[in-house]
Amino acid sequence: MRVLVLNGPNLNLLGVREPDVYGTESYAALVRRVQARAAALGVDVKIEQYNGEGAIIDAIHGAMGRYDGLIINPGAYTHYGYALHDAIKAACIPALEVHLSNIAARESFRHTSVTAPACVGQISGLGIAGYEAALAYFAEKRP
Ligand code: DQA
């Protein structure tokens, strides 16, 4: 089971960025936790972060035929990134959308996800544990 984790804009600033909302753990800590959980589950994981929508789309295209699952936190593109929605659909790789914060409990513009309908489901509000839960989902789906 090969899983690609794609993180979108501003997630590189984790730990510094609005710690009251996103927590005090750094992006490096997120990467370490995801890698550790993937190893424990026997999942082959790669984690990438991009600030531009085009770069995320290129990464999704590049994942076609190479990965069995996609875990994506599209950051603010979640709320208006129609091209990202189309890329997830086009790639035909089962995807889970993850958000650190509970987007349903925040500003109204965050209540809509245009990318979630292209995904199998969405995990929101569990912090880094949301990525770990998404990995566990894919580990269970292992052929
Ligand atoms: C986020 C939620 C988005 O609304 C926001 O723009 C982000 C992070 C989250 O992980 O909670 O950048 O995707």
Coordinates of N, CA and C and ligand atoms in Angstrom, one line a residue:
M1 N 0.9 -1.2 0.0 CA 0.0 0.0 0.0 C 0.9 1.2 0.0
R2 N 0.8 2.0 -1.1 CA 1.6 3.2 -1.2 C 0.7 4.4 -1.1
V3 N 1.0 5.3 -0.2 CA 0.1 6.4 0.1 C 1.0 7.7 -0.1
L4 N 0.4 8.7 -0.8 CA 1.0 10.0 -1.0 C 0.2 11.0 -0.1
V5 N 1.0 11.7 0.8 CA 0.3 12.7 1.6 C 0.7 14.1 1.0
L6 N -0.3 14.9 0.6 CA 0.0 16.2 0.0 C -0.6 17.3 0.9
N7 N 0.3 18.2 1.3 CA -0.1 19.3 2.1 C -0.1 20.6 1.3
G8 N -1.1 21.4 1.5 CA -1.2 22.6 0.7 C -0.6 23.8 1.3
P9 N -1.0 25.0 0.9 CA -0.4 26.3 1.2 C -0.4 26.6 2.7
N10 N 0.7 27.1 3.2 CA 0.9 27.6 4.5 C 1.1 26.5 5.6
L11 N 0.9 25.2 5.2 CA 1.1 24.2 6.2 C 2.6 24.0 6.6
N12 N 3.5 24.5 5.7 CA 4.9 24.5 6.1 C 5.1 25.4 7.4
L13 N 4.2 26.3 7.7 CA 4.4 27.2 8.8 C 3.7 26.6 10.1
L14 N 3.4 25.4 10.1 CA 2.8 24.7 11.2 C 3.7 24.9 12.5
G15 N 3.0 25.2 13.6 CA 3.7 25.5 14.8 C 4.0 26.9 15.1
V16 N 4.1 27.7 14.0 CA 4.3 29.1 14.0 C 3.0 29.8 13.7
R17 N 2.3 29.2 12.8 CA 1.1 29.8 12.3 C -0.1 29.6 13.2
E18 N -0.7 30.6 13.7 CA -1.9 30.5 14.5 C -2.0 29.3 15.4
P19 N -1.0 29.2 16.4 CA -0.9 28.0 17.2 C -2.2 27.6 17.9
D20 N -3.0 28.7 18.2 CA -4.3 28.4 18.9 C -5.2 27.6 18.1
V21 N -5.1 27.7 16.7 CA -5.9 27.0 15.8 C -5.3 25.7 15.4
Y22 N -4.0 25.8 15.0 CA -3.3 24.6 14.4 C -2.4 23.8 15.3
G23 N -2.2 24.3 16.5 CA -1.4 23.6 17.4 C 0.1 24.1 17.4
T24 N 0.9 23.6 18.3 CA 2.3 24.1 18.4 C 3.3 23.2 17.8
E25 N 2.8 22.0 17.3 CA 3.8 21.1 16.7 C 4.2 21.6 15.3
S26 N 5.5 21.5 14.9 CA 6.0 22.0 13.7 C 5.6 21.1 12.5
Y27 N 5.8 21.6 11.3 CA 5.6 20.8 10.1 C 6.5 19.6 10.1
A28 N 7.8 19.8 10.6 CA 8.7 18.6 10.7 C 8.1 17.5 11.6
A29 N 7.5 18.0 12.7 CA 6.9 17.0 13.7 C 5.7 16.3 13.0
L30 N 4.9 17.0 12.2 CA 3.8 16.3 11.4 C 4.4 15.2 10.6
V31 N 5.5 15.6 9.8 CA 6.1 14.6 8.9 C 6.6 13.4 9.7
R32 N 7.3 13.7 10.8 CA 7.8 12.6 11.7 C 6.7 11.6 12.1
R33 N 5.6 12.3 12.6 CA 4.5 11.5 13.1 C 3.8 10.6 12.0
V34 N 3.7 11.2 10.9 CA 3.1 10.5 9.8 C 4.0 9.3 9.3
Q35 N 5.3 9.6 9.3 CA 6.2 8.5 8.9 C 6.2 7.4 9.9
A36 N 6.2 7.8 11.2 CA 6.2 6.7 12.2 C 5.0 5.9 12.2
R37 N 3.8 6.5 12.0 CA 2.6 5.7 12.0 C 2.5 4.9 10.7
A38 N 3.0 5.4 9.6 CA 3.0 4.6 8.4 C 3.9 3.4 8.5
A39 N 5.0 3.6 9.1 CA 6.0 2.4 9.3 C 5.3 1.4 10.2
A40 N 4.6 1.8 11.3 CA 3.9 0.9 12.2 C 2.8 0.1 11.5
L41 N 2.2 0.8 10.5 CA 1.1 0.2 9.8 C 1.5 -0.6 8.6
G42 N 2.8 -0.5 8.3 CA 3.4 -1.2 7.1 C 2.9 -0.5 5.8
V43 N 2.7 0.8 5.9 CA 2.3 1.6 4.7 C 3.5 2.3 4.2
D44 N 3.7 2.3 2.8 CA 4.8 3.0 2.2 C 4.3 4.4 1.9
V45 N 4.9 5.4 2.6 CA 4.3 6.8 2.6 C 5.4 7.8 2.0
K46 N 4.8 8.8 1.3 CA 5.7 9.9 0.9 C 4.9 11.2 1.2
I47 N 5.6 12.2 1.8 CA 4.9 13.4 2.2 C 5.5 14.6 1.5
E48 N 4.6 15.4 0.9 CA 5.0 16.6 0.2 C 4.2 17.8 0.6
Q49 N 4.8 18.9 0.4 CA 4.0 20.2 0.7 C 4.3 21.2 -0.4
Y50 N 3.2 21.8 -0.8 CA 3.3 22.8 -1.9 C 2.5 24.0 -1.6
N51 N 3.0 25.2 -1.9 CA 2.2 26.4 -1.6 C 1.3 26.8 -2.8
G52 N 1.6 26.3 -4.0 CA 0.8 26.6 -5.2 C -0.1 25.5 -5.6
E53 N -1.3 26.0 -6.1 CA -2.3 25.0 -6.6 C -1.7 24.1 -7.7
G54 N -1.0 24.8 -8.7 CA -0.5 24.1 -9.8 C 0.4 23.0 -9.4
A55 N 1.3 23.3 -8.4 CA 2.3 22.3 -8.0 C 1.5 21.1 -7.3
I56 N 0.5 21.3 -6.6 CA -0.3 20.2 -6.0 C -0.9 19.4 -7.1
I57 N -1.5 20.1 -8.1 CA -2.1 19.3 -9.3 C -1.0 18.5 -10.0
D58 N 0.1 19.1 -10.2 CA 1.2 18.3 -10.8 C 1.6 17.0 -10.0
A59 N 1.6 17.2 -8.7 CA 1.9 16.1 -7.8 C 0.8 15.0 -7.9
I60 N -0.4 15.4 -8.0 CA -1.5 14.4 -8.1 C -1.4 13.7 -9.5
H61 N -1.1 14.4 -10.5 CA -0.9 13.8 -11.8 C 0.2 12.8 -11.8
G62 N 1.3 13.2 -11.1 CA 2.5 12.3 -11.0 C 2.2 11.1 -10.1
A63 N 1.2 11.1 -9.3 CA 0.9 10.0 -8.4 C 0.2 8.9 -9.2
M64 N -0.4 9.2 -10.3 CA -1.2 8.2 -11.1 C -0.4 7.0 -11.5
G65 N -0.8 5.9 -11.1 CA -0.1 4.6 -11.3 C 1.0 4.3 -10.4
R66 N 1.3 5.3 -9.5 CA 2.4 5.1 -8.5 C 1.9 4.9 -7.1
Y67 N 0.7 5.4 -6.8 CA 0.2 5.4 -5.4 C -1.2 4.7 -5.4
D68 N -1.5 4.1 -4.3 CA -2.8 3.4 -4.1 C -3.8 4.3 -3.3
G69 N -3.3 5.3 -2.6 CA -4.1 6.2 -1.8 C -3.5 7.6 -1.7
L70 N -4.3 8.5 -1.6 CA -3.9 9.9 -1.4 C -4.5 10.5 -0.2
I71 N -3.7 11.2 0.7 CA -4.2 11.9 1.8 C -3.9 13.4 1.5
I72 N -4.9 14.2 1.4 CA -4.7 15.6 1.0 C -5.3 16.6 1.9
N73 N -4.4 17.5 2.4 CA -4.9 18.7 3.1 C -4.7 19.9 2.1
P74 N -5.7 20.3 1.4 CA -5.5 21.3 0.4 C -5.4 22.8 1.0
G75 N -5.4 22.9 2.3 CA -5.4 24.2 2.9 C -6.5 25.1 2.4
A76 N -6.3 26.3 2.1 CA -7.4 27.2 1.7 C -8.0 26.9 0.3
Y77 N -7.2 26.1 -0.5 CA -7.7 25.7 -1.8 C -9.0 24.8 -1.6
T78 N -9.1 24.2 -0.4 CA -10.2 23.4 -0.1 C -11.5 24.1 -0.5
H79 N -11.5 25.4 -0.2 CA -12.8 26.2 -0.3 C -13.1 26.7 -1.7
Y80 N -12.1 26.7 -2.6 CA -12.4 27.3 -3.9 C -11.6 26.6 -5.0
G81 N -10.9 25.6 -4.7 CA -9.9 25.0 -5.7 C -10.6 24.0 -6.6
Y82 N -11.4 24.5 -7.6 CA -12.1 23.6 -8.5 C -11.2 22.7 -9.3
A83 N -10.0 23.3 -9.7 CA -9.0 22.6 -10.5 C -8.5 21.4 -9.7
L84 N -8.4 21.6 -8.4 CA -7.9 20.5 -7.5 C -8.9 19.4 -7.4
H85 N -10.2 19.8 -7.3 CA -11.3 18.8 -7.3 C -11.2 18.0 -8.6
D86 N -11.0 18.6 -9.7 CA -10.9 17.9 -11.0 C -9.7 17.0 -11.1
A87 N -8.6 17.5 -10.5 CA -7.4 16.7 -10.6 C -7.5 15.4 -9.7
I88 N -8.2 15.5 -8.5 CA -8.4 14.3 -7.7 C -9.3 13.3 -8.4
K89 N -10.3 13.9 -9.0 CA -11.3 13.0 -9.8 C -10.5 12.3 -10.9
A90 N -9.8 13.1 -11.7 CA -9.1 12.6 -12.9 C -8.1 11.5 -12.5
A91 N -7.4 11.6 -11.4 CA -6.4 10.7 -11.0 C -6.9 9.3 -10.7
C92 N -8.2 9.3 -10.3 CA -8.8 8.0 -9.9 C -8.0 7.2 -8.8
I93 N -7.4 8.0 -7.9 CA -6.7 7.4 -6.7 C -7.6 7.7 -5.5
P94 N -8.0 6.7 -4.8 CA -8.9 7.0 -3.6 C -8.2 8.0 -2.7
A95 N -9.0 9.1 -2.4 CA -8.4 10.2 -1.6 C -9.2 10.4 -0.3
L96 N -8.5 10.8 0.7 CA -9.1 11.2 1.9 C -8.6 12.7 2.2
E97 N -9.6 13.6 2.5 CA -9.2 14.9 2.8 C -9.1 15.1 4.3
V98 N -8.0 15.7 4.7 CA -7.7 15.9 6.1 C -7.6 17.4 6.4
H99 N -8.1 17.8 7.5 CA -7.9 19.2 8.0 C -7.5 19.1 9.5
L100 N -6.6 19.9 9.9 CA -6.1 19.9 11.2 C -7.2 20.5 12.1
S101 N -7.8 21.6 11.7 CA -8.8 22.3 12.4 C -10.2 21.7 12.0
N102 N -11.2 22.0 12.8 CA -12.5 21.6 12.5 C -13.1 22.7 11.6
I103 N -13.1 22.6 10.3 CA -13.5 23.6 9.4 C -15.0 24.0 9.6
A104 N -15.8 23.0 10.1 CA -17.2 23.3 10.2 C -17.5 24.3 11.4
A105 N -16.5 24.4 12.3 CA -16.7 25.2 13.5 C -16.0 26.6 13.3
R106 N -15.5 26.9 12.1 CA -14.8 28.1 11.9 C -15.6 29.1 11.0
E107 N -14.9 30.1 10.4 CA -15.6 31.1 9.6 C -16.4 30.4 8.5
S108 N -17.5 31.0 8.1 CA -18.4 30.4 7.2 C -17.8 30.0 5.8
F109 N -16.7 30.8 5.4 CA -16.1 30.5 4.1 C -15.4 29.2 4.2
R110 N -15.1 28.7 5.4 CA -14.4 27.4 5.5 C -15.4 26.2 5.6
H111 N -16.7 26.5 5.6 CA -17.7 25.4 5.8 C -17.8 24.6 4.5
T112 N -17.5 25.3 3.4 CA -17.7 24.6 2.1 C -16.3 24.0 1.7
S113 N -16.3 22.7 1.3 CA -15.1 22.1 0.7 C -15.5 21.7 -0.7
V114 N -14.8 22.3 -1.7 CA -15.1 21.9 -3.1 C -14.3 20.7 -3.5
T115 N -13.3 20.3 -2.6 CA -12.5 19.1 -2.9 C -13.0 17.8 -2.3
A116 N -13.7 18.0 -1.2 CA -14.2 16.8 -0.5 C -15.1 15.9 -1.3
P117 N -16.0 16.5 -2.2 CA -16.8 15.6 -3.0 C -16.0 14.7 -4.0
A118 N -14.8 15.1 -4.2 CA -13.9 14.2 -5.1 C -13.2 13.1 -4.3
C119 N -13.4 13.2 -3.0 CA -12.7 12.2 -2.1 C -13.6 11.2 -1.5
V120 N -13.0 10.1 -1.0 CA -13.8 9.1 -0.3 C -14.5 9.7 0.9
G121 N -13.8 10.5 1.6 CA -14.3 11.2 2.9 C -13.4 12.3 3.4
Q122 N -13.8 12.8 4.5 CA -13.1 13.9 5.1 C -12.9 13.8 6.6
I123 N -11.7 14.1 7.1 CA -11.4 14.0 8.5 C -11.0 15.4 8.9
S124 N -11.7 16.0 9.8 CA -11.5 17.4 10.1 C -11.6 17.6 11.7
G125 N -10.5 18.3 12.2 CA -10.6 18.7 13.6 C -9.8 17.9 14.5
L126 N -9.1 16.9 14.0 CA -8.4 15.9 14.9 C -6.9 16.3 15.0
G127 N -6.5 17.4 14.4 CA -5.1 17.7 14.4 C -4.3 16.7 13.6
I128 N -3.0 16.5 14.0 CA -2.2 15.5 13.2 C -2.7 14.1 13.3
A129 N -3.5 13.8 14.4 CA -4.1 12.5 14.5 C -5.0 12.2 13.3
G130 N -5.5 13.2 12.6 CA -6.4 13.0 11.5 C -5.6 12.3 10.3
Y131 N -4.3 12.7 10.2 CA -3.5 12.0 9.2 C -3.2 10.6 9.6
E132 N -3.0 10.4 10.9 CA -2.8 9.0 11.3 C -4.0 8.1 11.1
A133 N -5.2 8.7 11.3 CA -6.5 8.0 11.1 C -6.6 7.7 9.6
A134 N -6.3 8.6 8.8 CA -6.4 8.4 7.3 C -5.4 7.3 6.9
L135 N -4.2 7.2 7.5 CA -3.3 6.1 7.1 C -3.9 4.8 7.6
A136 N -4.5 4.8 8.7 CA -5.1 3.5 9.2 C -6.2 3.0 8.3
Y137 N -7.0 4.0 7.7 CA -8.0 3.6 6.8 C -7.4 2.9 5.6
F138 N -6.3 3.5 5.0 CA -5.7 2.9 3.8 C -5.0 1.6 4.2
A139 N -4.4 1.5 5.4 CA -3.8 0.2 5.8 C -4.8 -0.9 5.8
E140 N -6.1 -0.6 6.2 CA -7.1 -1.6 6.2 C -7.6 -2.0 4.8
K141 N -7.4 -1.0 3.9 CA -7.9 -1.3 2.5 C -6.8 -2.1 1.7
R142 N -5.7 -2.3 2.3 CA -4.6 -3.0 1.6 C -5.1 -4.2 0.9
P143 N -4.7 -4.4 -0.4 CA -5.2 -5.5 -1.1 C -4.7 -6.9 -0.6
Ligands
DQA1 C1 -6.8 23.8 7.0 C2 -8.1 24.6 7.1 C3 -8.2 25.6 5.9 O1 -9.4 26.3 6.0 C4 -7.1 26.6 6.0 O2 -7.1 27.5 5.0 C5 -5.7 25.9 6.1 C6 -5.6 24.7 7.0 C7 -6.7 22.8 8.2 O3 -5.8 21.9 8.1 O4 -7.3 23.0 9.2 O5 -4.8 26.3 5.5 O6 -6.8 23.0 5.8

